[in-house]
GROMACS .gro file of C-alpha atoms in nm:
model
  484
    1GLY     CA    1  -5.492 -13.240  11.597
    2ALA     CA    2  -5.266 -13.528  11.733
    3GLN     CA    3  -4.948 -13.335  11.485
    4ILE     CA    4  -5.037 -13.016  11.672
    5ILE     CA    5  -4.996 -13.061  11.991
    6ASP     CA    6  -4.620 -12.937  12.146
    7LEU     CA    7  -4.818 -12.906  12.546
    8MET     CA    8  -5.072 -13.124  12.673
    9MET     CA    9  -5.314 -13.110  12.922
   10LEU     CA   10  -5.536 -13.352  13.054
   11VAL     CA   11  -5.815 -13.223  13.221
   12ILE     CA   12  -5.976 -13.505  13.479
   13ASP     CA   13  -6.287 -13.523  13.680
   14VAL     CA   14  -6.118 -13.493  14.033
   15THR     CA   15  -6.490 -13.732  14.194
   16LYS     CA   16  -6.417 -13.995  13.903
   17GLY     CA   17  -6.035 -14.028  13.803
   18MET     CA   18  -5.850 -14.114  13.552
   19GLN     CA   19  -6.153 -14.362  13.318
   20THR     CA   20  -6.152 -14.482  12.964
   21GLN     CA   21  -6.089 -14.185  12.749
   22SER     CA   22  -5.823 -14.031  12.964
   23ALA     CA   23  -5.649 -14.313  12.882
   24GLU     CA   24  -5.644 -14.287  12.556
   25CYS     CA   25  -5.564 -13.934  12.602
   26LEU     CA   26  -5.231 -14.022  12.776
   27VAL     CA   27  -5.174 -14.278  12.494
   28ILE     CA   28  -5.222 -13.958  12.264
   29GLY     CA   29  -4.971 -13.777  12.442
   30GLN     CA   30  -4.758 -14.033  12.450
   31ILE     CA   31  -4.710 -14.039  12.061
   32ALA     CA   32  -4.742 -13.695  11.975
   33CYS     CA   33  -4.556 -13.420  12.207
   34GLN     CA   34  -4.360 -13.420  12.492
   35LYS     CA   35  -4.500 -13.173  12.782
   36MET     CA   36  -4.800 -13.232  12.971
   37VAL     CA   37  -4.993 -13.031  13.276
   38VAL     CA   38  -5.231 -13.243  13.394
   39VAL     CA   39  -5.570 -13.034  13.565
   40LEU     CA   40  -5.844 -13.236  13.851
   41ASN     CA   41  -6.072 -13.017  13.778
   42LYS     CA   42  -6.477 -13.044  14.027
   43ILE     CA   43  -6.271 -12.971  14.311
   44ASP     CA   44  -6.598 -12.775  14.431
   45LEU     CA   45  -6.788 -13.088  14.420
   46LEU     CA   46  -6.499 -13.199  14.744
   47PRO     CA   47  -6.645 -13.148  15.061
   48GLU     CA   48  -6.495 -12.878  15.224
   49GLY     CA   49  -6.347 -12.985  15.528
   50LYS     CA   50  -6.202 -13.330  15.330
   51ARG     CA   51  -6.140 -13.114  15.054
   52GLN     CA   52  -5.790 -13.076  15.073
   53SER     CA   53  -5.660 -13.453  15.183
   54ALA     CA   54  -5.890 -13.555  14.835
   55ILE     CA   55  -5.718 -13.360  14.643
   56GLU     CA   56  -5.370 -13.535  14.787
   57LYS     CA   57  -5.530 -13.877  14.694
   58MET     CA   58  -5.603 -13.872  14.367
   59THR     CA   59  -5.277 -13.663  14.320
   60LYS     CA   60  -5.069 -13.959  14.481
   61LYS     CA   61  -5.365 -14.179  14.282
   62MET     CA   62  -5.210 -13.974  13.896
   63GLN     CA   63  -4.885 -13.964  13.974
   64LYS     CA   64  -4.876 -14.342  14.029
   65THR     CA   65  -5.061 -14.384  13.668
   66LEU     CA   66  -4.796 -14.117  13.526
   67GLU     CA   67  -4.508 -14.389  13.690
   68ASN     CA   68  -4.417 -14.542  13.386
   69THR     CA   69  -4.448 -14.291  13.126
   70LYS     CA   70  -4.281 -14.020  12.990
   71PHE     CA   71  -4.510 -13.743  13.162
   72CYS     CA   72  -4.347 -13.888  13.525
   73GLY     CA   73  -4.363 -13.605  13.787
   74CYS     CA   74  -4.511 -13.332  13.526
   75PRO     CA   75  -4.687 -13.123  13.742
   76ILE     CA   76  -5.060 -13.172  13.914
   77VAL     CA   77  -5.312 -12.884  13.991
   78ALA     CA   78  -5.619 -12.906  14.178
   79VAL     CA   79  -5.938 -12.619  13.995
   80ALA     CA   80  -6.317 -12.610  13.944
   81ALA     CA   81  -6.320 -12.408  13.620
   82LYS     CA   82  -6.683 -12.325  13.696
   83PRO     CA   83  -6.786 -12.337  14.067
   84GLY     CA   84  -7.151 -12.561  14.040
   85GLY     CA   85  -7.161 -12.673  13.719
   86PRO     CA   86  -7.309 -12.528  13.393
   87GLU     CA   87  -7.643 -12.385  13.594
   88ALA     CA   88  -7.447 -12.195  13.854
   89PRO     CA   89  -7.438 -11.859  13.792
   90GLU     CA   90  -7.205 -11.590  13.661
   91SER     CA   91  -7.115 -11.444  14.041
   92GLU     CA   92  -6.930 -11.681  14.114
   93ASN     CA   93  -6.538 -11.806  14.128
   94PRO     CA   94  -6.311 -12.000  13.905
   95LEU     CA   95  -6.113 -12.193  14.190
   96GLY     CA   96  -5.709 -12.277  14.134
   97ILE     CA   97  -5.725 -12.103  13.819
   98SER     CA   98  -5.464 -11.838  13.855
   99GLU     CA   99  -5.236 -12.085  13.967
  100LEU     CA  100  -5.301 -12.266  13.659
  101ILE     CA  101  -5.172 -12.016  13.451
  102GLU     CA  102  -4.843 -11.942  13.672
  103VAL     CA  103  -4.824 -12.351  13.592
  104LEU     CA  104  -4.839 -12.299  13.245
  105LYS     CA  105  -4.618 -12.003  13.203
  106SER     CA  106  -4.374 -12.205  13.395
  107GLN     CA  107  -4.368 -12.485  13.129
  108ALA     CA  108  -4.443 -12.296  12.840
  109TYR     CA  109  -4.158 -12.280  12.594
  110LEU     CA  110  -4.025 -12.195  12.206
  111PRO     CA  111  -4.035 -12.505  12.049
  112SER     CA  112  -3.788 -12.501  11.740
  113ARG     CA  113  -3.962 -12.437  11.376
  114ASP     CA  114  -3.818 -12.407  11.129
  115PRO     CA  115  -3.966 -12.181  10.743
  116SER     CA  116  -3.809 -12.459  10.475
  117GLY     CA  117  -3.947 -12.707  10.260
  118HIS     CA  118  -4.260 -12.757  10.127
  119PHE     CA  119  -4.573 -12.587  10.294
  120LEU     CA  120  -4.826 -12.787  10.454
  121MET     CA  121  -5.121 -12.619  10.707
  122ALA     CA  122  -5.428 -12.784  10.822
  123VAL     CA  123  -5.711 -12.670  10.814
  124ASP     CA  124  -5.955 -12.694  11.100
  125HIS     CA  125  -6.198 -12.499  10.993
  126CYS     CA  126  -6.360 -12.362  10.650
  127PHE     CA  127  -6.631 -11.978  10.621
  128SER     CA  128  -6.677 -11.731  10.405
  129ILE     CA  129  -6.675 -11.351  10.536
  130LYS     CA  130  -6.922 -11.115  10.262
  131GLY     CA  131  -6.725 -10.933  10.031
  132GLN     CA  132  -6.346 -11.136  10.128
  133GLY     CA  133  -6.374 -11.442  10.073
  134THR     CA  134  -6.372 -11.780  10.211
  135VAL     CA  135  -6.147 -11.778  10.538
  136MET     CA  136  -5.967 -12.132  10.587
  137THR     CA  137  -5.691 -12.132  10.934
  138GLY     CA  138  -5.522 -12.354  11.087
  139THR     CA  139  -5.170 -12.448  11.217
  140ILE     CA  140  -4.852 -12.455  10.971
  141LEU     CA  141  -4.692 -12.747  10.953
  142SER     CA  142  -4.443 -12.759  10.784
  143GLY     CA  143  -4.251 -12.473  10.478
  144SER     CA  144  -4.349 -12.092  10.507
  145VAL     CA  145  -4.681 -11.900  10.326
  146SER     CA  146  -4.657 -11.597  10.165
  147LEU     CA  147  -4.899 -11.313  10.007
  148GLY     CA  148  -4.947 -11.392   9.688
  149ASP     CA  149  -4.887 -11.768   9.679
  150SER     CA  150  -5.044 -12.020   9.491
  151VAL     CA  151  -5.164 -12.287   9.787
  152GLU     CA  152  -5.308 -12.708   9.683
  153ILE     CA  153  -5.626 -12.759   9.868
  154PRO     CA  154  -5.510 -13.140   9.753
  155ALA     CA  155  -5.847 -13.340   9.853
  156LEU     CA  156  -5.998 -13.179   9.569
  157LYS     CA  157  -5.769 -13.146   9.294
  158VAL     CA  158  -5.786 -12.729   9.324
  159THR     CA  159  -5.515 -12.442   9.359
  160LYS     CA  160  -5.593 -12.145   9.454
  161LYS     CA  161  -5.425 -11.774   9.545
  162VAL     CA  162  -5.356 -11.640   9.906
  163LYS     CA  163  -5.582 -11.288   9.862
  164SER     CA  164  -5.495 -11.166  10.216
  165MET     CA  165  -5.410 -11.381  10.578
  166GLN     CA  166  -5.448 -11.289  10.975
  167MET     CA  167  -5.299 -11.384  11.281
  168PHE     CA  168  -5.512 -11.301  11.594
  169HIS     CA  169  -5.695 -11.056  11.383
  170THR     CA  170  -5.402 -10.908  11.234
  171PRO     CA  171  -5.270 -10.878  10.898
  172VAL     CA  172  -4.933 -11.018  10.829
  173THR     CA  173  -4.796 -11.130  10.497
  174TYR     CA  174  -4.597 -11.433  10.544
  175ALA     CA  175  -4.634 -11.608  10.843
  176MET     CA  176  -4.395 -12.051  10.928
  177GLN     CA  177  -4.414 -12.360  11.047
  178GLY     CA  178  -4.573 -12.387  11.405
  179ASP     CA  179  -4.814 -12.038  11.328
  180ARG     CA  180  -5.186 -11.995  11.334
  181VAL     CA  181  -5.341 -11.808  11.038
  182GLY     CA  182  -5.632 -11.721  10.795
  183ILE     CA  183  -5.548 -11.756  10.480
  184CYS     CA  184  -5.830 -11.567  10.249
  185VAL     CA  185  -5.848 -11.719   9.907
  186THR     CA  186  -6.184 -11.595   9.674
  187GLN     CA  187  -6.441 -11.817   9.443
  188PHE     CA  188  -6.364 -12.129   9.676
  189ASP     CA  189  -6.713 -12.245   9.824
  190PRO     CA  190  -6.649 -12.331  10.211
  191LYS     CA  191  -6.881 -12.654  10.218
  192LEU     CA  192  -6.615 -12.769  10.053
  193LEU     CA  193  -6.398 -12.804  10.333
  194GLU     CA  194  -6.514 -12.868  10.655
  195ARG     CA  195  -6.141 -12.955  10.754
  196GLY     CA  196  -5.816 -13.081  10.603
  197LEU     CA  197  -5.526 -12.994  10.432
  198ILE     CA  198  -5.333 -12.748  10.237
  199CYS     CA  199  -5.040 -12.742  10.068
  200THR     CA  200  -4.778 -12.601   9.805
  201PRO     CA  201  -4.911 -12.677   9.452
  202ASP     CA  202  -4.852 -13.081   9.372
  203SER     CA  203  -4.677 -13.171   9.683
  204LEU     CA  204  -4.857 -13.391   9.884
  205HIS     CA  205  -4.923 -13.754   9.704
  206THR     CA  206  -5.237 -13.947   9.776
  207ILE     CA  207  -5.181 -14.264   9.773
  208HIS     CA  208  -5.391 -14.577   9.772
  209ALA     CA  209  -5.104 -14.824   9.971
  210ALA     CA  210  -4.772 -14.768  10.197
  211ILE     CA  211  -4.522 -14.932  10.430
  212ILE     CA  212  -4.462 -14.830  10.764
  213SER     CA  213  -4.277 -14.846  11.094
  214LEU     CA  214  -4.458 -14.934  11.335
  215LYS     CA  215  -4.518 -15.034  11.720
  216LYS     CA  216  -4.766 -15.159  11.939
  217ILE     CA  217  -4.916 -15.004  12.185
  218GLN     CA  218  -4.912 -15.075  12.520
  219TYR     CA  219  -5.239 -15.096  12.669
  220PHE     CA  220  -5.453 -15.251  12.343
  221ARG     CA  221  -5.527 -15.589  12.481
  222GLY     CA  222  -5.541 -15.855  12.244
  223ALA     CA  223  -5.317 -15.971  11.912
  224LEU     CA  224  -5.220 -15.706  11.566
  225GLN     CA  225  -5.306 -16.000  11.303
  226THR     CA  226  -5.168 -15.984  11.006
  227LYS     CA  227  -5.523 -15.962  10.689
  228ALA     CA  228  -5.688 -15.769  11.003
  229LYS     CA  229  -5.844 -15.397  10.992
  230PHE     CA  230  -5.815 -15.163  11.128
  231HIS     CA  231  -5.870 -14.801  11.174
  232ILE     CA  232  -5.655 -14.615  11.023
  233THR     CA  233  -5.546 -14.213  11.150
  234VAL     CA  234  -5.343 -14.053  10.862
  235GLY     CA  235  -5.329 -13.698  10.872
  236HIS     CA  236  -5.601 -13.521  10.869
  237GLU     CA  237  -5.882 -13.852  10.775
  238THR     CA  238  -5.899 -14.249  10.923
  239VAL     CA  239  -5.977 -14.455  10.705
  240MET     CA  240  -6.068 -14.834  10.741
  241GLY     CA  241  -5.728 -15.049  10.605
  242ARG     CA  242  -5.595 -15.369  10.642
  243VAL     CA  243  -5.280 -15.533  10.771
  244MET     CA  244  -4.986 -15.742  10.656
  245PHE     CA  245  -4.749 -15.717  10.975
  246PHE     CA  246  -4.371 -15.823  10.864
  247SER     CA  247  -4.039 -15.796  11.025
  248PRO     CA  248  -3.649 -15.878  10.932
  249ALA     CA  249  -3.495 -16.200  10.822
  250PRO     CA  250  -3.467 -16.362  11.173
  251ASP     CA  251  -3.066 -16.340  11.109
  252ASP     CA  252  -3.118 -15.964  11.139
  253PHE     CA  253  -3.311 -15.912  11.437
  254ASN     CA  254  -3.064 -15.706  11.646
  255GLU     CA  255  -2.949 -15.528  11.373
  256GLU     CA  256  -2.949 -15.113  11.397
  257ILE     CA  257  -3.222 -15.039  11.146
  258GLN     CA  258  -3.205 -14.675  10.983
  259GLU     CA  259  -3.495 -14.482  11.110
  260ASN     CA  260  -3.736 -14.344  10.875
  261VAL     CA  261  -3.575 -14.530  10.622
  262PHE     CA  262  -3.740 -14.846  10.462
  263ASP     CA  263  -3.465 -15.058  10.205
  264PHE     CA  264  -3.676 -15.237   9.961
  265GLU     CA  265  -3.307 -15.423   9.866
  266LYS     CA  266  -3.402 -15.656  10.177
  267ASP     CA  267  -3.507 -15.952  10.251
  268TYR     CA  268  -3.821 -15.962  10.530
  269LEU     CA  269  -3.979 -16.253  10.708
  270TYR     CA  270  -4.394 -16.239  10.687
  271GLN     CA  271  -4.505 -16.180  11.001
  272GLU     CA  272  -4.849 -16.405  11.107
  273GLU     CA  273  -4.932 -16.136  11.406
  274TYR     CA  274  -4.740 -15.850  11.554
  275LEU     CA  275  -4.405 -15.991  11.786
  276SER     CA  276  -4.425 -15.920  12.114
  277LYS     CA  277  -4.391 -16.030  12.498
  278ASP     CA  278  -4.669 -16.148  12.526
  279SER     CA  279  -4.760 -16.309  12.131
  280VAL     CA  280  -4.560 -16.609  12.135
  281SER     CA  281  -4.713 -16.841  12.308
  282SER     CA  282  -4.550 -16.996  12.583
  283GLU     CA  283  -4.687 -17.320  12.451
  284GLU     CA  284  -4.508 -17.265  12.121
  285ASN     CA  285  -4.199 -17.146  12.344
  286LYS     CA  286  -4.224 -17.549  12.621
  287GLU     CA  287  -4.215 -17.694  12.298
  288ASN     CA  288  -3.976 -17.546  12.112
  289GLY     CA  289  -3.717 -17.568  12.534
  290GLN     CA  290  -3.705 -17.180  12.524
  291ALA     CA  291  -3.895 -17.137  12.811
  292GLY     CA  292  -3.649 -16.749  12.883
  293GLU     CA  293  -3.665 -16.488  12.708
  294VAL     CA  294  -3.836 -16.422  12.397
  295GLN     CA  295  -3.615 -16.281  12.090
  296LEU     CA  296  -3.823 -16.028  11.948
  297PRO     CA  297  -3.641 -15.839  11.602
  298LYS     CA  298  -3.524 -15.439  11.709
  299GLN     CA  299  -3.829 -15.305  11.411
  300GLN     CA  300  -4.074 -15.416  11.268
  301TRP     CA  301  -4.315 -15.286  10.958
  302ALA     CA  302  -4.679 -15.316  10.846
  303LEU     CA  303  -4.799 -15.248  10.464
  304LEU     CA  304  -5.090 -15.053  10.518
  305GLU     CA  305  -5.392 -15.102  10.195
  306PHE     CA  306  -5.661 -14.833  10.238
  307GLU     CA  307  -6.046 -14.884  10.134
  308LYS     CA  308  -5.977 -14.484  10.018
  309PRO     CA  309  -5.653 -14.374   9.877
  310VAL     CA  310  -5.570 -14.081  10.174
  311THR     CA  311  -5.389 -13.776  10.065
  312CYS     CA  312  -5.127 -13.726  10.319
  313PRO     CA  313  -4.662 -13.619  10.365
  314LYS     CA  314  -4.425 -13.866  10.404
  315LEU     CA  315  -4.305 -13.971  10.718
  316CYS     CA  316  -4.678 -13.844  10.863
  317LEU     CA  317  -4.768 -13.969  11.226
  318VAL     CA  318  -4.969 -14.357  11.129
  319ILE     CA  319  -5.253 -14.499  11.444
  320GLY     CA  320  -5.422 -14.777  11.433
  321SER     CA  321  -5.700 -14.768  11.651
  322LYS     CA  322  -6.031 -15.044  11.646
  323LEU     CA  323  -6.329 -14.756  11.695
  324ASP     CA  324  -6.547 -15.009  11.703
  325THR     CA  325  -6.534 -15.107  12.027
  326ASP     CA  326  -6.769 -15.032  12.297
  327ILE     CA  327  -6.703 -14.744  12.465
  328HIS     CA  328  -6.847 -14.846  12.819
  329ALA     CA  329  -6.530 -15.184  12.819
  330ASN     CA  330  -6.335 -15.047  12.941
  331THR     CA  331  -6.021 -15.121  12.664
  332CYS     CA  332  -5.817 -14.915  12.517
  333ARG     CA  333  -5.876 -14.875  12.150
  334LEU     CA  334  -5.533 -14.774  12.052
  335ALA     CA  335  -5.379 -15.041  11.854
  336PHE     CA  336  -5.044 -14.932  11.679
  337HIS     CA  337  -4.870 -14.570  11.578
  338GLY     CA  338  -4.562 -14.548  11.336
  339VAL     CA  339  -4.439 -14.370  11.037
  340LEU     CA  340  -4.549 -14.428  10.736
  341LEU     CA  341  -4.200 -14.422  10.517
  342GLN     CA  342  -4.329 -14.524  10.200
  343GLY     CA  343  -4.669 -14.509   9.954
  344THR     CA  344  -4.771 -14.579   9.622
  345GLU     CA  345  -5.005 -14.324   9.377
  346ASP     CA  346  -5.033 -14.624   9.239
  347LYS     CA  347  -5.391 -14.753   9.159
  348ASN     CA  348  -5.228 -15.073   9.056
  349TYR     CA  349  -5.010 -15.053   9.349
  350THR     CA  350  -5.069 -15.473   9.323
  351GLU     CA  351  -4.883 -15.490   9.005
  352THR     CA  352  -4.626 -15.268   9.022
  353PHE     CA  353  -4.520 -15.114   9.424
  354LEU     CA  354  -4.555 -15.493   9.615
  355PRO     CA  355  -4.327 -15.720   9.393
  356LYS     CA  356  -4.072 -15.485   9.502
  357LEU     CA  357  -4.144 -15.534   9.878
  358LYS     CA  358  -3.969 -15.932   9.949
  359VAL     CA  359  -4.143 -16.052  10.254
  360TYR     CA  360  -4.107 -16.446  10.213
  361LYS     CA  361  -4.255 -16.688  10.425
  362LEU     CA  362  -4.078 -16.966  10.492
  363LYS     CA  363  -4.234 -17.311  10.411
  364HIS     CA  364  -4.146 -17.661  10.607
  365LYS     CA  365  -4.252 -18.029  10.387
  366GLU     CA  366  -4.105 -18.399  10.576
  367GLY     CA  367  -4.237 -18.642  10.389
  368GLN     CA  368  -3.993 -19.070  10.492
  369VAL     CA  369  -3.760 -19.302  10.317
  370GLU     CA  370  -4.033 -19.560  10.140
  371ARG     CA  371  -3.709 -19.798  10.058
  372VAL     CA  372  -3.317 -19.778   9.926
  373MET     CA  373  -3.238 -19.806   9.572
  374ASP     CA  374  -2.843 -19.821   9.554
  375ASP     CA  375  -2.578 -19.639   9.750
  376TYR     CA  376  -2.591 -19.321   9.609
  377SER     CA  377  -3.070 -19.291   9.545
  378VAL     CA  378  -3.357 -19.354   9.773
  379ILE     CA  379  -3.704 -19.325   9.739
  380GLY     CA  380  -3.927 -19.088   9.938
  381ARG     CA  381  -4.294 -19.075  10.004
  382SER     CA  382  -4.535 -18.830  10.242
  383LEU     CA  383  -4.344 -18.574  10.075
  384PHE     CA  384  -4.619 -18.500   9.832
  385LYS     CA  385  -4.978 -18.524   9.753
  386LYS     CA  386  -5.036 -18.831   9.498
  387GLU     CA  387  -5.193 -18.468   9.255
  388THR     CA  388  -4.866 -18.257   9.259
  389ASN     CA  389  -4.650 -18.184   9.040
  390ILE     CA  390  -4.362 -18.257   9.145
  391GLN     CA  391  -4.156 -18.161   8.844
  392ILE     CA  392  -4.133 -17.849   8.969
  393PHE     CA  393  -3.950 -17.909   9.354
  394VAL     CA  394  -3.729 -18.151   9.098
  395GLY     CA  395  -3.367 -17.998   9.231
  396LEU     CA  396  -3.464 -17.859   9.516
  397LYS     CA  397  -3.304 -17.929   9.855
  398VAL     CA  398  -3.355 -18.182  10.104
  399LYS     CA  399  -3.215 -18.356  10.412
  400LEU     CA  400  -3.252 -18.656  10.487
  401SER     CA  401  -3.265 -18.754  10.895
  402THR     CA  402  -2.971 -18.950  10.940
  403GLY     CA  403  -2.771 -18.600  10.820
  404GLU     CA  404  -2.777 -18.667  10.485
  405ASP     CA  405  -2.813 -18.423  10.202
  406GLY     CA  406  -2.989 -18.493   9.864
  407ILE     CA  407  -3.148 -18.361   9.606
  408ILE     CA  408  -3.505 -18.450   9.468
  409ASP     CA  409  -3.470 -18.566   9.099
  410GLY     CA  410  -3.844 -18.654   8.973
  411GLY     CA  411  -4.148 -18.784   9.076
  412PHE     CA  412  -4.104 -19.212   9.114
  413GLY     CA  413  -4.445 -19.433   8.981
  414GLN     CA  414  -4.808 -19.225   9.014
  415SER     CA  415  -4.878 -19.228   9.399
  416GLY     CA  416  -4.640 -18.893   9.461
  417LYS     CA  417  -4.393 -19.099   9.508
  418PHE     CA  418  -3.967 -18.958   9.426
  419LYS     CA  419  -3.668 -18.974   9.370
  420ILE     CA  420  -3.331 -18.884   9.622
  421ARG     CA  421  -2.989 -18.828   9.472
  422ILE     CA  422  -2.751 -18.874   9.727
  423PRO     CA  423  -2.434 -18.702   9.621
  424ASP     CA  424  -2.202 -18.769   9.938
  425GLY     CA  425  -2.388 -19.188   9.946
  426LEU     CA  426  -2.555 -19.326  10.258
  427LYS     CA  427  -2.369 -19.314  10.520
  428PRO     CA  428  -2.255 -19.737  10.597
  429ASP     CA  429  -2.593 -19.698  10.874
  430THR     CA  430  -2.857 -19.523  10.748
  431LYS     CA  431  -2.784 -19.904  10.490
  432MET     CA  432  -2.852 -20.075  10.704
  433LEU     CA  433  -3.135 -19.967  10.936
  434LEU     CA  434  -3.307 -19.906  10.569
  435THR     CA  435  -3.242 -20.226  10.486
  436VAL     CA  436  -3.341 -20.391  10.863
  437ALA     CA  437  -3.644 -20.152  10.754
  438SER     CA  438  -3.769 -20.245  10.407
  439LYS     CA  439  -3.720 -20.629  10.509
  440LYS     CA  440  -3.914 -20.609  10.841
  441LYS     CA  441  -4.188 -20.512  10.542
  442SER     CA  442  -4.187 -20.773  10.349
  443LYS     CA  443  -4.151 -21.022  10.603
  444GLY     CA  444  -4.463 -20.882  10.724
  445GLY     CA  445  -4.639 -20.899  10.428
  446LYS     CA  446  -4.645 -21.278  10.508
  447GLY     CA  447  -4.857 -21.287  10.756
  448ASP     CA  448  -4.597 -21.558  10.874
  449MET     CA  449  -4.512 -21.383  11.196
  450THR     CA  450  -4.273 -21.565  11.439
  451LYS     CA  451  -4.254 -21.470  11.849
  452GLU     CA  452  -3.940 -21.364  11.748
  453ASP     CA  453  -4.032 -21.134  11.441
  454GLU     CA  454  -4.305 -20.991  11.700
  455SER     CA  455  -4.008 -20.880  11.944
  456SER     CA  456  -3.771 -20.720  11.720
  457LYS     CA  457  -4.090 -20.480  11.582
  458ASN     CA  458  -4.167 -20.366  11.870
  459ASP     CA  459  -3.833 -20.238  11.917
  460SER     CA  460  -3.770 -20.185  11.571
  461ALA     CA  461  -3.600 -19.842  11.460
  462GLN     CA  462  -3.713 -19.519  11.404
  463PRO     CA  463  -3.774 -19.401  10.977
  464VAL     CA  464  -3.658 -19.225  10.787
  465THR     CA  465  -3.788 -18.874  10.766
  466ILE     CA  466  -3.722 -18.643  10.473
  467SER     CA  467  -3.740 -18.273  10.532
  468LEU     CA  468  -3.768 -17.965  10.257
  469SER     CA  469  -3.703 -17.674  10.394
  470PHE     CA  470  -3.791 -17.310  10.125
  471LYS     CA  471  -3.900 -16.953  10.116
  472ARG     CA  472  -4.159 -16.823   9.847
  473TYR     CA  473  -4.205 -16.433   9.902
  474VAL     CA  474  -4.571 -16.331   9.902
  475PHE     CA  475  -4.592 -16.101   9.593
  476ASP     CA  476  -4.411 -16.291   9.381
  477THR     CA  477  -4.627 -16.347   9.091
  478GLN     CA  478  -4.419 -16.726   8.959
  479LYS     CA  479  -4.483 -16.817   9.339
  480LYS     CA  480  -4.069 -16.970   9.300
  481MET     CA  481  -4.000 -17.180   9.603
  482ILE     CA  482  -3.638 -17.080   9.679
  483GLN     CA  483  -3.359 -17.206   9.916
  484SER     CA  484  -2.988 -17.071  10.053
   0.00000   0.00000   0.00000
């Protein structure tokens, strides 16, 4: 339903104000529509002497709530739709309804509609009429339809011919985007379709996974974490899906991203969670000495893997929620919203589709220089475990904490030690540092420490560390290590 709203009416109980559910409706409204009218209902429950001031108070409160939303300054109308509640006699006249109708008339507008493109309709009722056939009523989301056209019910893989159509009880031969219409077909059991999509044959795809661009909903408490499961609403369906978040490579954080397109040629950085102001922990920033602003990318994406396939148009709205949250907990269940950029119909998408997605993790390992062999090579330790196959790391570049660049040349002995070649040679200072360190080691080993050795050991130099950094693509079957 969120896909078909042109103007939204948010109804609030004037005696209670915004409830959790009202707030969720407001969030969906911000995602899915441009205009809103707020209706404060049940004013008959306010004592007549204090009614006006109570309405004014609640109106001010609502204006404050809407201040930082796209509906700032929208009309707010007070009514009693059914004074006395559902049990009251019919003779009770509603209050404020004529004012509400005037406001709705002033806010209503003709949205721009376009009959081109594939026919797609959201069906919300399906029933049979004796002697006629089965009628599907709903809203046309895109394209147009005429008498005699074939339409597909993609969820059931069934195609039917349009036998007759009606709009508001009037027979028509044509309908287009934005129209509410009933379409009659024959030999179709209405029990098979309560609601869903119908379309031009073969124009909709049933997908197992998708890439979406997304934004976190600011009222959602808690982080959006990779590998978490959310209720994913796409088109007319809500299914469980697992997410993996990723962002542009750090150098491209500020680059303008083309809307509604996904570029498979680019490299993307894997994220353990969606990056937002509150996600990057302040502890980390203190460590990195960045107490100020956290750099956030202009756009982030997620890979969605659905627990069961979904049928939906490309570029449709996606909403991720945690619908299993306790409804009475005063918390927003809607977590993120986005646009579906790319789906895959292949059941074996992990083998065919995912390897095209160049999302990488940055890996970093640290070790220490054990000793110098000669001016152009050193032996390192603590970078690999004893059982690691060092052969796969041969040829990778490393950096010494003293500034030299090295290349891993191969293993050395059986305990995970390795040899590093230093193409430009060791600096004299480094060599001295390492020679002094290894001499101390050999002296200390003899167990006859003199006072002098004690003091020089205490101000002994820092060990020389070796750092190895590389990228590994998440969906690379060969798990290759890549350095720029």
